[in-house]
Amino acid sequence: MTSPKIILKKYFGYSSFRNGQEEIVNAAVSGRDVLVLMPTGGGKSICYQVPALTLPGCAVVISPLIALMNDQVLSLQANGIPAVAIHSNQDERINQDNIQKASKGEIKLIYISPERLLLDIEQISSRIQVSLIAIDEAHCISQWGHDFRPVYTSLGCLKEKFPGTPLMALTATADRLTRNDIANALNLEDPFCWTGSFDRPNISLKVMNDPGKKQRLKIIASLIEKYHLDSGIVYCLSRKKTEAMHEAISEMGYRSVCYHAGLTPQQREMAQKAFVNGDVQVVCATIAFGMGIDKSNIRWVVHNNIPGNIESYYQEIGRAGRDGLPAEAIMFYNFGDIILRRTFVDSSGQKDINNEKLDFMQRFAEASVCRRRILLSYFSEEVTHDCGNCDNCNTPRRKFDGTIAAQKAISAVIRVKYQESLNTIIDILRASTRSDIISKGYHLLKTYGAGRDMTPAEWNSYILQMIQLGLLEVAYEDNFHLRPTPYGMKVVKGMERIQLSSYEKPVYGAKSKKLKPEPAPILSPDEQLMEILKKLRKDVSSTQNIAAYMVFSDATLAEMVRLRPVDIESFARISGVGEVKLAKYGKDFIGEIRKFEGLKRTMPIGTSQKETLILFDSGMTPEKIAEMKGIAVQTVYSHLIQWADKGKITDFRRLVTESQYSLVVKTFDTDPENAFKTLAEVNHLPAHIIRAALAEQRFRSQ
Ligand code: ADP
Ligand code: ZN
């Protein structure tokens, strides 16, 4: 059995496991059930892919995301791994053919939807040697999870149907109830449990009280410009809002796409492709976007509306910065969204749970302490210090005496007889001439216009704080009208004073007054090379008809930019360069880097015998090596024979066949004088094959 570590480099090009991966892989390889809890981007796929390649037989991977199965399969195939998908979105003949291939032992991984697995379970268990069953997105089995799928509950039968086959359940959902549910529902036997840290310290967290539509767009524009080579996601609450956002962003001159459940599968696929390939800078999406996308250079995520629970929020921001480089998550918090969400929740099946989850989300948005601490404690992780990478850590807000502001707001609330909600109160304070304000006679109130000195955004922030501080309350049951509390009444009467945190004007976008894209910025040398490599990747991926990230991930390109490998040897060491990709793409990428570095594009011919050995060790045939280096196959053989004589090559079957070897040995035995001539002229053996056979003989007689 090849060791997992060698498999990791050979197929995936990674030289070390990430935290937890090795333990998980070892447990599965030793036949134990495993429960993996790792955040998005933590590297869950490797946890079952490496055991699948280590163990004899074929691993079955259950995933609910049919749309993405083919992508995963293509990614694996790009690394030279025989993988297939079985699901209802493809021709039945292909499905049957795939089962057939797997039963012949030609496949190492099958991706399958749960429905389909249950349908074919007898066939699969009797015909295929199943090495491991991985259940991806395992939280779908739990009623507590945010993404319950009834079909998952039937997976409880796997343990019985595949006795002795290790099960591996994987999820990025971390709350304790869900965890326990997964292990129980799947009947895992004494599982090895791995809980990775859910901390993603590279993502900075920020929540902004809704600064208004124009400012929001400015902020988004400044993010696009700040990360002009990379991309971001704007999550919106509804399809309609998604489309409006997409239009607004396009109007500013940026490249954006829409993604939501109302699109046809083809439209969705196109949008996803455009995003993954880097053709667009922004995707405006509902929550339906992003599951399973392996795009490591998403640099920012904006929540245009508050998500319904922490789990969703965390998964969504987790799509940014999967490469570990700095990323930003910004959420716009508008109290109206909470109101809207409450109405969703009330009509949902699990009102109590969902209300509680929304409460927590709201508390997070309104918090004035370290946000990461709130998040991690939600996932039951112990945190002892502030993160230093969230808005509350970085800009603890200045406090001021807010008594007068509170008195103005509360008296407006009193004067409208508790019949209005937040926005109307602000409008009254700011002397809006909206028709309903006038028709209700609010312009005659004493407080009308009393708050002209502050912007709507400021008032929004301060009234929210008044609610949090318990001066005002929201009548959820009565159209969200505001009411003063007894404490609020004391403040109005001047019996109590209060402190408010001063409103910080968003600093984003401050420099660009106009909502217009700025001229293309001047690129640093690293950025220039990155662009060149991305362009090459795009060309390669279009000719091969695969997604760009399947050629090389951005993290891999970034390492190329950093290390600038100009020969095969250093190129092979880049993380993400496995043997198949080395052979397929090495020459082109090295060529571009060489050119950029002012070297001749082609590698100096024959200078490096070592290169030949590296390529040979990475699994390439001598013919392929010759083709790649642009030298004769005879020359490759002469390099390899020298290495063989130094003891560096022992697998001679890759140079000569057994029968060629026997023939050479026999001929030299019987007639050493004329052997070479006979073999060449009578047996038509090329000279380099004869020499390789002789090298083998020398090796054997040592
Ligand atoms: P998850 O499924 O947990 O969200 P993935 O399995 O998609 O995460 O992995 C996230 C990214 O990390 C991918 O680009 C993957 O190739 C990369 N990755 C995983 N394991 C390693 C490793 N050991 N070394 C380097 N990169 C890794
Ligand atoms: Zn913090």
CSV table of C-alpha atoms in Angstrom, one decimal, residues 43-433:
chain,number,residue,atom,x,y,z
A,43,GLY,CA,-9.8,20.7,3.2
A,44,LYS,CA,-12.4,18.0,3.7
A,45,SER,CA,-12.2,16.4,0.3
A,46,ILE,CA,-8.7,15.3,0.8
A,47,CYS,CA,-9.8,13.4,3.9
A,48,TYR,CA,-11.7,10.9,1.8
A,49,GLN,CA,-9.9,11.2,-1.5
A,50,VAL,CA,-6.6,10.1,-0.2
A,51,PRO,CA,-8.0,7.0,1.6
A,52,ALA,CA,-9.9,6.2,-1.6
A,53,LEU,CA,-6.6,6.1,-3.5
A,54,THR,CA,-4.8,4.3,-0.7
A,55,LEU,CA,-7.3,1.5,-0.1
A,56,PRO,CA,-8.0,-1.3,-2.6
A,57,GLY,CA,-11.5,-1.0,-4.2
A,58,CYS,CA,-13.6,2.1,-4.9
A,59,ALA,CA,-14.9,4.8,-2.5
A,60,VAL,CA,-18.4,5.9,-2.7
A,61,VAL,CA,-19.0,9.7,-2.0
A,62,ILE,CA,-22.5,10.7,-1.3
A,63,SER,CA,-23.2,14.3,-2.0
A,64,PRO,CA,-26.6,16.2,-2.3
A,65,LEU,CA,-25.1,18.7,-4.8
A,66,ILE,CA,-25.7,17.0,-8.1
A,67,ALA,CA,-24.9,20.1,-10.0
A,68,LEU,CA,-21.4,20.1,-8.6
A,69,MET,CA,-20.6,16.4,-8.8
A,70,ASN,CA,-19.4,16.6,-12.4
A,71,ASP,CA,-17.0,19.4,-11.4
A,72,GLN,CA,-15.5,17.4,-8.6
A,73,VAL,CA,-15.1,14.4,-11.0
A,74,LEU,CA,-13.4,16.6,-13.6
A,75,SER,CA,-11.1,18.0,-11.0
A,76,LEU,CA,-10.1,14.5,-9.9
A,77,GLN,CA,-9.6,13.4,-13.5
A,78,ALA,CA,-7.4,16.4,-14.1
A,79,ASN,CA,-5.2,14.9,-11.5
A,80,GLY,CA,-5.2,11.6,-13.2
A,81,ILE,CA,-7.6,9.9,-10.8
A,82,PRO,CA,-10.3,7.6,-12.2
A,83,ALA,CA,-13.5,9.1,-10.8
A,84,VAL,CA,-17.1,9.1,-12.0
A,85,ALA,CA,-20.5,10.5,-11.0
A,86,ILE,CA,-23.8,8.7,-10.9
A,87,HIS,CA,-27.0,10.8,-10.7
A,88,SER,CA,-30.3,11.4,-12.4
A,89,ASN,CA,-29.0,14.5,-14.3
A,90,GLN,CA,-27.1,12.4,-16.8
A,91,ASP,CA,-27.9,9.8,-19.3
A,92,GLU,CA,-28.8,6.4,-17.8
A,93,ARG,CA,-26.4,4.6,-20.1
A,94,ILE,CA,-23.6,6.6,-18.6
A,95,ASN,CA,-24.7,5.7,-15.1
A,96,GLN,CA,-24.8,2.0,-16.0
A,97,ASP,CA,-21.5,2.2,-17.7
A,98,ASN,CA,-20.0,3.8,-14.7
A,99,ILE,CA,-21.3,1.1,-12.4
A,100,GLN,CA,-19.9,-1.5,-14.8
A,101,LYS,CA,-16.5,0.2,-14.8
A,102,ALA,CA,-16.4,0.3,-11.0
A,103,SER,CA,-17.4,-3.3,-10.7
A,104,LYS,CA,-14.4,-4.1,-12.9
A,105,GLY,CA,-12.1,-2.2,-10.5
A,106,GLU,CA,-11.3,0.6,-12.9
A,107,ILE,CA,-12.7,3.4,-10.7
A,108,LYS,CA,-11.3,4.8,-7.4
A,109,LEU,CA,-14.1,7.2,-6.5
A,110,ILE,CA,-17.8,7.3,-7.3
A,111,TYR,CA,-19.8,10.4,-6.6
A,112,ILE,CA,-23.4,9.7,-6.1
A,113,SER,CA,-26.6,11.4,-5.0
A,114,PRO,CA,-28.3,9.9,-1.9
A,115,GLU,CA,-31.5,9.1,-3.9
A,116,ARG,CA,-29.5,7.3,-6.5
A,117,LEU,CA,-27.5,5.3,-4.0
A,118,LEU,CA,-30.6,4.1,-2.2
A,119,LEU,CA,-32.0,3.1,-5.5
A,120,ASP,CA,-28.9,1.2,-6.6
A,121,ILE,CA,-27.8,0.0,-3.2
A,122,GLU,CA,-28.2,-3.8,-3.9
A,123,GLN,CA,-26.3,-3.5,-7.2
A,124,ILE,CA,-23.5,-1.4,-5.7
A,125,SER,CA,-23.1,-3.5,-2.6
A,126,SER,CA,-23.0,-6.8,-4.5
A,127,ARG,CA,-20.9,-5.8,-7.6
A,128,ILE,CA,-18.5,-3.1,-6.4
A,129,GLN,CA,-15.7,-3.6,-3.9
A,130,VAL,CA,-16.5,-0.5,-1.7
A,131,SER,CA,-13.5,0.7,0.2
A,132,LEU,CA,-15.0,3.6,2.0
A,133,ILE,CA,-18.3,5.5,2.1
A,134,ALA,CA,-18.0,9.3,2.5
A,135,ILE,CA,-21.1,11.3,3.4
A,136,ASP,CA,-20.5,14.9,2.4
A,137,GLU,CA,-22.7,17.7,3.8
A,138,ALA,CA,-23.6,15.3,6.5
A,139,HIS,CA,-25.6,17.9,8.5
A,140,CYS,CA,-28.4,17.4,5.9
A,141,ILE,CA,-29.3,14.4,8.0
A,142,SER,CA,-30.1,16.4,11.1
A,143,GLN,CA,-33.4,18.2,11.8
A,144,TRP,CA,-31.4,20.7,13.7
A,145,GLY,CA,-29.3,21.5,10.8
A,146,HIS,CA,-30.1,24.5,8.6
A,147,ASP,CA,-30.3,22.3,5.5
A,148,PHE,CA,-32.3,19.2,6.5
A,149,ARG,CA,-32.9,16.8,3.7
A,150,PRO,CA,-35.3,13.9,4.4
A,151,VAL,CA,-33.6,11.5,2.0
A,152,TYR,CA,-30.5,11.7,4.2
A,153,THR,CA,-32.3,10.0,7.0
A,154,SER,CA,-32.4,6.8,5.0
A,155,LEU,CA,-28.6,6.7,5.0
A,156,GLY,CA,-28.9,5.1,8.4
A,157,CYS,CA,-29.0,1.7,6.6
A,158,LEU,CA,-25.5,2.0,5.2
A,159,LYS,CA,-23.8,0.5,8.2
A,160,GLU,CA,-26.0,-2.6,7.8
A,161,LYS,CA,-25.7,-2.8,4.0
A,162,PHE,CA,-22.0,-2.4,4.0
A,163,PRO,CA,-20.8,-4.2,7.1
A,164,GLY,CA,-17.1,-3.6,7.7
A,165,THR,CA,-16.8,-0.7,5.4
A,166,PRO,CA,-15.7,2.5,7.1
A,167,LEU,CA,-18.1,5.4,6.9
A,168,MET,CA,-16.9,9.0,7.0
A,169,ALA,CA,-19.4,11.8,7.7
A,170,LEU,CA,-18.2,15.3,6.8
A,171,THR,CA,-19.7,18.7,7.5
A,172,ALA,CA,-18.9,22.3,7.9
A,173,THR,CA,-21.7,22.7,10.4
A,174,ALA,CA,-20.5,22.8,13.9
A,175,ASP,CA,-23.2,23.2,16.4
A,176,ARG,CA,-23.3,20.4,19.0
A,177,LEU,CA,-26.8,19.2,18.4
A,178,THR,CA,-26.2,18.6,14.8
A,179,ARG,CA,-22.9,16.8,15.5
A,180,ASN,CA,-24.6,14.3,17.8
A,181,ASP,CA,-27.4,13.8,15.4
A,182,ILE,CA,-25.1,12.9,12.6
A,183,ALA,CA,-23.3,10.2,14.5
A,184,ASN,CA,-26.5,8.7,15.8
A,185,ALA,CA,-28.4,8.8,12.6
A,186,LEU,CA,-25.7,7.1,10.6
A,187,ASN,CA,-25.1,4.5,13.3
A,188,LEU,CA,-21.4,5.3,13.3
A,189,GLU,CA,-19.4,2.8,15.5
A,190,ASP,CA,-17.0,4.3,17.9
A,191,PRO,CA,-16.1,7.0,15.3
A,192,PHE,CA,-12.9,8.9,15.3
A,193,CYS,CA,-14.1,12.5,15.7
A,194,TRP,CA,-12.2,15.4,14.4
A,195,THR,CA,-13.4,18.9,15.1
A,196,GLY,CA,-11.2,21.4,13.3
A,197,SER,CA,-11.1,24.9,14.6
A,198,PHE,CA,-13.8,27.0,13.0
A,199,ASP,CA,-11.8,30.0,13.3
A,200,ARG,CA,-10.9,31.7,10.0
A,201,PRO,CA,-8.6,34.4,11.3
A,202,ASN,CA,-7.8,35.7,7.9
A,203,ILE,CA,-11.4,36.9,7.3
A,204,SER,CA,-11.9,40.3,8.8
A,205,LEU,CA,-15.5,40.8,10.1
A,206,LYS,CA,-17.5,44.0,9.9
A,207,VAL,CA,-21.1,44.9,10.4
A,208,MET,CA,-22.3,48.3,9.3
A,209,ASN,CA,-25.6,49.9,10.1
A,210,ASP,CA,-27.2,50.3,6.7
A,211,PRO,CA,-25.5,53.4,5.2
A,212,GLY,CA,-28.1,53.6,2.5
A,213,LYS,CA,-28.3,52.3,-1.0
A,214,LYS,CA,-25.7,54.7,-2.6
A,215,GLN,CA,-23.2,54.1,0.1
A,216,ARG,CA,-23.6,50.4,-0.1
A,217,LEU,CA,-22.8,50.5,-3.8
A,218,LYS,CA,-19.8,52.7,-3.1
A,219,ILE,CA,-18.5,50.3,-0.6
A,220,ILE,CA,-19.0,47.4,-3.0
A,221,ALA,CA,-17.2,49.3,-5.7
A,222,SER,CA,-14.3,50.0,-3.5
A,223,LEU,CA,-14.0,46.3,-2.6
A,224,ILE,CA,-14.0,45.4,-6.3
A,225,GLU,CA,-11.3,47.9,-7.0
A,226,LYS,CA,-9.2,47.0,-4.0
A,227,TYR,CA,-9.2,43.4,-5.2
A,228,HIS,CA,-9.3,44.0,-8.9
A,229,LEU,CA,-7.6,40.8,-9.9
A,230,ASP,CA,-9.8,38.7,-7.7
A,231,SER,CA,-13.5,38.5,-7.0
A,232,GLY,CA,-16.3,38.7,-4.4
A,233,ILE,CA,-19.8,37.7,-3.7
A,234,VAL,CA,-22.8,39.9,-2.7
A,235,TYR,CA,-25.5,37.9,-1.0
A,236,CYS,CA,-29.0,39.3,-1.2
A,237,LEU,CA,-32.2,38.3,0.4
A,238,SER,CA,-34.4,37.6,-2.6
A,239,ARG,CA,-34.2,37.0,-6.4
A,240,LYS,CA,-35.4,40.4,-7.1
A,241,LYS,CA,-32.9,42.1,-4.9
A,242,THR,CA,-30.2,40.0,-6.4
A,243,GLU,CA,-31.1,41.2,-9.9
A,244,ALA,CA,-31.3,44.8,-8.8
A,245,MET,CA,-27.9,44.6,-7.2
A,246,HIS,CA,-26.5,42.9,-10.3
A,247,GLU,CA,-27.9,45.7,-12.5
A,248,ALA,CA,-26.5,48.4,-10.2
A,249,ILE,CA,-23.1,46.9,-10.2
A,250,SER,CA,-23.1,46.4,-13.9
A,251,GLU,CA,-24.1,50.0,-14.4
A,252,MET,CA,-21.0,51.1,-12.5
A,253,GLY,CA,-19.0,49.3,-15.2
A,254,TYR,CA,-18.0,46.2,-13.3
A,255,ARG,CA,-18.4,42.7,-14.6
A,256,SER,CA,-21.1,40.9,-12.5
A,257,VAL,CA,-23.5,37.9,-12.8
A,258,CYS,CA,-26.6,36.9,-11.0
A,259,TYR,CA,-27.1,33.6,-9.3
A,260,HIS,CA,-30.4,32.4,-7.8
A,261,ALA,CA,-32.9,29.6,-7.7
A,262,GLY,CA,-35.1,31.3,-10.4
A,263,LEU,CA,-32.5,30.7,-13.1
A,264,THR,CA,-32.6,27.7,-15.4
A,265,PRO,CA,-29.9,25.1,-14.7
A,266,GLN,CA,-28.1,26.2,-17.9
A,267,GLN,CA,-28.1,29.9,-16.8
A,268,ARG,CA,-26.9,28.9,-13.4
A,269,GLU,CA,-24.1,26.8,-14.8
A,270,MET,CA,-23.1,29.6,-17.1
A,271,ALA,CA,-23.0,32.1,-14.2
A,272,GLN,CA,-21.0,29.7,-12.1
A,273,LYS,CA,-18.6,29.1,-14.9
A,274,ALA,CA,-18.1,32.7,-15.5
A,275,PHE,CA,-17.3,33.3,-11.9
A,276,VAL,CA,-15.1,30.3,-11.4
A,277,ASN,CA,-13.1,31.2,-14.5
A,278,GLY,CA,-12.6,34.7,-13.4
A,279,ASP,CA,-14.6,36.3,-16.2
A,280,VAL,CA,-16.6,38.3,-13.7
A,281,GLN,CA,-15.6,40.2,-10.6
A,282,VAL,CA,-18.8,39.8,-8.7
A,283,VAL,CA,-21.6,37.4,-8.3
A,284,CYS,CA,-24.8,38.6,-6.8
A,285,ALA,CA,-26.4,35.7,-5.3
A,286,THR,CA,-29.1,34.3,-3.0
A,287,ILE,CA,-28.0,31.7,-0.6
A,288,ALA,CA,-28.2,29.1,-3.3
A,289,PHE,CA,-24.7,30.1,-4.5
A,290,GLY,CA,-21.4,28.8,-3.5
A,291,MET,CA,-21.8,25.4,-2.0
A,292,GLY,CA,-18.9,23.2,-3.0
A,293,ILE,CA,-17.3,25.8,-5.2
A,294,ASP,CA,-13.5,25.4,-5.0
A,295,LYS,CA,-12.5,28.9,-5.8
A,296,SER,CA,-9.8,30.0,-3.5
A,297,ASN,CA,-9.4,33.6,-4.5
A,298,ILE,CA,-12.7,35.0,-3.3
A,299,ARG,CA,-11.4,38.0,-1.4
A,300,TRP,CA,-14.6,39.5,-0.1
A,301,VAL,CA,-18.2,38.7,0.8
A,302,VAL,CA,-20.9,41.3,1.3
A,303,HIS,CA,-24.1,40.5,3.0
A,304,ASN,CA,-26.5,43.0,1.6
A,305,ASN,CA,-29.1,41.7,4.0
A,306,ILE,CA,-28.7,39.9,7.3
A,307,PRO,CA,-28.7,36.1,7.0
A,308,GLY,CA,-31.3,34.1,9.0
A,309,ASN,CA,-28.8,32.3,11.3
A,310,ILE,CA,-25.2,32.2,12.3
A,311,GLU,CA,-24.5,28.9,10.5
A,312,SER,CA,-25.5,30.4,7.1
A,313,TYR,CA,-23.6,33.5,7.8
A,314,TYR,CA,-20.5,31.6,8.7
A,315,GLN,CA,-20.7,29.3,5.7
A,316,GLU,CA,-21.2,32.2,3.4
A,317,ILE,CA,-18.4,34.4,4.6
A,318,GLY,CA,-16.3,31.2,4.7
A,319,ARG,CA,-16.3,31.1,0.9
A,320,ALA,CA,-13.9,34.0,1.0
A,321,GLY,CA,-10.2,33.6,1.7
A,322,ARG,CA,-10.0,29.8,1.4
A,323,ASP,CA,-6.4,30.2,0.4
A,324,GLY,CA,-5.6,31.6,3.8
A,325,LEU,CA,-4.8,35.1,2.5
A,326,PRO,CA,-6.6,38.1,4.0
A,327,ALA,CA,-10.2,38.5,3.0
A,328,GLU,CA,-13.1,40.7,4.1
A,329,ALA,CA,-16.7,40.1,5.2
A,330,ILE,CA,-19.0,43.0,5.4
A,331,MET,CA,-22.6,42.9,6.4
A,332,PHE,CA,-25.1,45.7,6.1
A,333,TYR,CA,-27.5,45.6,8.9
A,334,ASN,CA,-30.9,47.1,8.5
A,335,PHE,CA,-33.5,46.6,11.1
A,336,GLY,CA,-36.2,46.2,8.4
A,337,ASP,CA,-34.5,43.0,7.3
A,338,ILE,CA,-35.0,41.5,10.8
A,339,ILE,CA,-38.6,42.3,10.5
A,340,LEU,CA,-38.8,40.6,7.1
A,341,ARG,CA,-37.0,37.6,8.4
A,342,ARG,CA,-39.3,37.3,11.3
A,343,THR,CA,-42.2,37.0,9.0
A,344,PHE,CA,-40.4,34.2,7.1
A,345,VAL,CA,-39.7,32.5,10.3
A,346,ASP,CA,-43.3,32.6,11.4
A,347,SER,CA,-44.4,30.8,8.4
A,348,SER,CA,-41.5,28.2,8.5
A,349,GLY,CA,-42.0,24.8,9.9
A,350,GLN,CA,-39.7,25.2,12.9
A,351,LYS,CA,-40.7,28.5,14.3
A,352,ASP,CA,-39.2,28.3,17.7
A,353,ILE,CA,-35.8,27.1,16.6
A,354,ASN,CA,-35.6,29.5,13.8
A,355,ASN,CA,-36.6,32.4,15.9
A,356,GLU,CA,-34.0,31.6,18.4
A,357,LYS,CA,-31.4,31.4,15.6
A,358,LEU,CA,-32.5,34.7,14.2
A,359,ASP,CA,-32.3,36.3,17.7
A,360,PHE,CA,-28.7,35.1,17.9
A,361,MET,CA,-27.9,36.5,14.5
A,362,GLN,CA,-29.4,39.8,15.5
A,363,ARG,CA,-27.4,39.9,18.7
A,364,PHE,CA,-24.3,39.3,16.6
A,365,ALA,CA,-25.1,42.1,14.3
A,366,GLU,CA,-25.8,44.5,17.1
A,367,ALA,CA,-22.9,43.5,19.3
A,368,SER,CA,-20.2,45.9,20.4
A,369,VAL,CA,-17.7,43.3,21.6
A,370,CYS,CA,-15.3,41.2,19.5
A,371,ARG,CA,-17.4,39.5,16.8
A,372,ARG,CA,-15.2,36.5,16.3
A,373,ARG,CA,-15.6,35.7,20.0
A,374,ILE,CA,-19.4,35.7,19.5
A,375,LEU,CA,-19.1,33.4,16.5
A,376,LEU,CA,-16.7,30.9,17.9
A,377,SER,CA,-18.5,30.7,21.2
A,378,TYR,CA,-21.6,29.9,19.2
A,379,PHE,CA,-19.7,26.9,17.8
A,380,SER,CA,-18.7,25.9,21.3
A,381,GLU,CA,-15.1,26.9,20.8
A,382,GLU,CA,-13.3,28.4,23.7
A,383,VAL,CA,-11.8,31.8,23.0
A,384,THR,CA,-9.9,33.8,25.5
A,385,HIS,CA,-9.0,36.9,23.6
A,386,ASP,CA,-10.3,39.4,21.2
A,387,CYS,CA,-9.4,38.7,17.6
A,388,GLY,CA,-8.0,42.1,16.5
A,389,ASN,CA,-9.5,41.6,13.1
A,390,CYS,CA,-13.1,42.7,13.4
A,391,ASP,CA,-14.7,46.2,13.5
A,392,ASN,CA,-15.3,46.1,17.2
A,393,CYS,CA,-11.7,45.2,17.9
A,394,ASN,CA,-10.2,47.6,15.5
A,395,THR,CA,-12.4,50.7,16.0
A,396,PRO,CA,-13.9,50.6,19.5
A,397,ARG,CA,-16.5,53.2,19.1
A,398,ARG,CA,-16.3,56.6,20.7
A,399,LYS,CA,-19.0,57.2,23.3
A,400,PHE,CA,-20.9,60.4,23.7
A,401,ASP,CA,-23.8,61.7,25.8
A,402,GLY,CA,-26.8,60.7,23.8
A,403,THR,CA,-29.4,61.9,26.2
A,404,ILE,CA,-30.7,64.7,24.0
A,405,ALA,CA,-30.9,62.5,20.9
A,406,ALA,CA,-32.8,59.9,22.9
A,407,GLN,CA,-35.2,62.5,24.2
A,408,LYS,CA,-35.9,63.7,20.7
A,409,ALA,CA,-36.5,60.2,19.4
A,410,ILE,CA,-38.6,59.0,22.3
A,411,SER,CA,-40.8,62.1,22.3
A,412,ALA,CA,-41.4,61.5,18.6
A,413,VAL,CA,-42.5,58.0,19.4
A,414,ILE,CA,-44.8,59.3,22.1
A,415,ARG,CA,-46.3,62.0,19.9
A,416,VAL,CA,-47.3,59.5,17.2
A,417,LYS,CA,-49.0,57.5,19.9
A,418,TYR,CA,-46.8,54.4,19.4
A,419,GLN,CA,-48.3,54.0,15.9
A,420,GLU,CA,-45.1,54.1,13.8
A,421,SER,CA,-42.0,52.1,13.2
A,422,LEU,CA,-38.4,53.0,13.0
A,423,ASN,CA,-38.2,54.5,9.5
A,424,THR,CA,-41.2,56.9,9.9
A,425,ILE,CA,-39.8,58.1,13.2
A,426,ILE,CA,-36.6,59.0,11.5
A,427,ASP,CA,-38.5,60.7,8.7
A,428,ILE,CA,-40.3,62.8,11.3
A,429,LEU,CA,-37.2,63.7,13.1
A,430,ARG,CA,-35.6,64.7,9.7
A,431,ALA,CA,-38.7,66.7,8.5
A,432,SER,CA,-39.5,64.5,5.6
A,433,THR,CA,-42.2,65.8,3.3
